Short mmCIF file of N, CA and C in Angstrom, two decimals:
data_model
loop_
_atom_site.label_atom_id
_atom_site.label_comp_id
_atom_site.label_asym_id
_atom_site.label_seq_id
_atom_site.Cartn_x
_atom_site.Cartn_y
_atom_site.Cartn_z
N ARG A 1 -1.10 -6.88 -3.68
CA ARG A 1 0.17 -7.11 -3.04
C ARG A 1 0.25 -6.38 -1.70
N MET A 2 -0.37 -5.23 -1.60
CA MET A 2 -0.34 -4.48 -0.35
C MET A 2 -0.97 -5.29 0.78
N GLN A 3 -2.08 -5.95 0.51
CA GLN A 3 -2.74 -6.77 1.53
C GLN A 3 -1.86 -7.96 1.90
N GLU A 4 -1.18 -8.56 0.93
CA GLU A 4 -0.30 -9.69 1.21
C GLU A 4 0.86 -9.26 2.10
N ASP A 5 1.46 -8.11 1.80
CA ASP A 5 2.56 -7.61 2.62
C ASP A 5 2.08 -7.27 4.03
N ALA A 6 0.89 -6.71 4.16
CA ALA A 6 0.34 -6.40 5.48
C ALA A 6 0.10 -7.68 6.27
N ALA A 7 -0.38 -8.73 5.61
CA ALA A 7 -0.63 -10.00 6.29
C ALA A 7 0.66 -10.59 6.85
N LEU A 8 1.77 -10.38 6.17
CA LEU A 8 3.06 -10.86 6.68
C LEU A 8 3.44 -10.17 7.99
N LEU A 9 2.87 -8.99 8.23
CA LEU A 9 3.10 -8.24 9.47
C LEU A 9 2.01 -8.49 10.50
N ASP A 10 1.16 -9.49 10.25
CA ASP A 10 0.01 -9.82 11.11
C ASP A 10 -0.99 -8.67 11.17
N ALA A 11 -1.05 -7.86 10.15
CA ALA A 11 -2.03 -6.78 10.08
C ALA A 11 -3.33 -7.33 9.50
N THR A 12 -4.43 -6.71 9.87
CA THR A 12 -5.73 -7.16 9.38
C THR A 12 -6.29 -6.27 8.29
N MET A 13 -5.73 -5.07 8.14
CA MET A 13 -6.20 -4.17 7.08
C MET A 13 -5.15 -3.12 6.79
N VAL A 14 -5.35 -2.42 5.67
CA VAL A 14 -4.49 -1.30 5.29
C VAL A 14 -5.38 -0.07 5.20
N VAL A 15 -5.00 0.99 5.89
CA VAL A 15 -5.80 2.23 5.90
C VAL A 15 -4.97 3.38 5.33
N GLY A 16 -5.65 4.44 4.98
CA GLY A 16 -4.97 5.63 4.47
C GLY A 16 -4.24 5.37 3.17
N VAL A 17 -4.83 4.56 2.31
CA VAL A 17 -4.17 4.20 1.06
C VAL A 17 -4.15 5.41 0.13
N ARG A 18 -3.00 5.66 -0.46
CA ARG A 18 -2.84 6.78 -1.39
C ARG A 18 -2.17 6.27 -2.66
N PHE A 19 -2.45 6.95 -3.74
CA PHE A 19 -1.90 6.59 -5.04
C PHE A 19 -1.24 7.81 -5.67
N ALA A 20 -0.19 7.56 -6.43
CA ALA A 20 0.44 8.63 -7.21
C ALA A 20 0.91 8.02 -8.52
N SER A 21 0.90 8.83 -9.55
CA SER A 21 1.39 8.36 -10.85
C SER A 21 2.16 9.48 -11.52
N SER A 22 3.08 9.09 -12.38
CA SER A 22 3.84 10.07 -13.14
C SER A 22 4.25 9.44 -14.46
N MET A 23 4.39 10.29 -15.46
CA MET A 23 4.84 9.82 -16.76
C MET A 23 6.37 9.91 -16.79
N ILE A 24 7.02 8.79 -17.07
CA ILE A 24 8.48 8.76 -17.12
C ILE A 24 8.94 9.21 -18.51
N THR A 25 8.45 8.55 -19.53
CA THR A 25 8.67 8.94 -20.92
C THR A 25 7.37 8.69 -21.66
N GLN A 26 7.32 9.06 -22.90
CA GLN A 26 6.10 8.86 -23.67
C GLN A 26 5.76 7.37 -23.72
N GLY A 27 4.58 7.03 -23.25
CA GLY A 27 4.13 5.64 -23.25
C GLY A 27 4.55 4.84 -22.03
N VAL A 28 5.31 5.45 -21.12
CA VAL A 28 5.76 4.74 -19.91
C VAL A 28 5.35 5.55 -18.69
N SER A 29 4.57 4.94 -17.82
CA SER A 29 4.12 5.60 -16.59
C SER A 29 4.53 4.79 -15.38
N GLU A 30 4.61 5.47 -14.26
CA GLU A 30 4.93 4.84 -12.98
C GLU A 30 3.74 5.07 -12.06
N MET A 31 3.31 4.01 -11.36
CA MET A 31 2.26 4.13 -10.36
C MET A 31 2.81 3.63 -9.03
N VAL A 32 2.49 4.36 -7.98
CA VAL A 32 2.94 4.01 -6.63
C VAL A 32 1.73 4.06 -5.71
N ALA A 33 1.63 3.08 -4.82
CA ALA A 33 0.56 3.06 -3.82
C ALA A 33 1.20 2.78 -2.46
N TRP A 34 0.66 3.45 -1.42
CA TRP A 34 1.16 3.20 -0.07
C TRP A 34 0.03 3.40 0.92
N GLY A 35 0.22 2.80 2.09
CA GLY A 35 -0.78 2.90 3.13
C GLY A 35 -0.20 2.44 4.46
N THR A 36 -1.03 2.44 5.48
CA THR A 36 -0.61 2.03 6.82
C THR A 36 -1.27 0.72 7.18
N ALA A 37 -0.45 -0.28 7.50
CA ALA A 37 -0.97 -1.59 7.92
C ALA A 37 -1.33 -1.52 9.39
N VAL A 38 -2.53 -1.97 9.73
CA VAL A 38 -2.98 -1.98 11.13
C VAL A 38 -3.48 -3.37 11.50
N GLY A 39 -3.32 -3.70 12.77
CA GLY A 39 -3.76 -5.00 13.25
C GLY A 39 -4.58 -4.85 14.51
N PRO A 40 -4.89 -5.97 15.14
CA PRO A 40 -5.68 -5.93 16.36
C PRO A 40 -4.93 -5.22 17.49
N ASP A 41 -5.70 -4.57 18.36
CA ASP A 41 -5.13 -3.87 19.51
C ASP A 41 -4.49 -4.89 20.44
N GLN A 42 -3.32 -4.57 20.98
CA GLN A 42 -2.57 -5.49 21.84
C GLN A 42 -2.78 -5.23 23.33
N ASP A 43 -3.88 -4.60 23.73
CA ASP A 43 -4.12 -4.29 25.16
C ASP A 43 -4.22 -5.51 26.00
#
């Protein structure tokens, strides 16, 4: 999904991707991922 969202911004890749997870309750976890969408230079 991260690549799809980046493509909507005309980005060609996502860099600096990071992940985090935490346990909410027993048997339930949350995972989060984020990164920076980058595209071609506009010079």
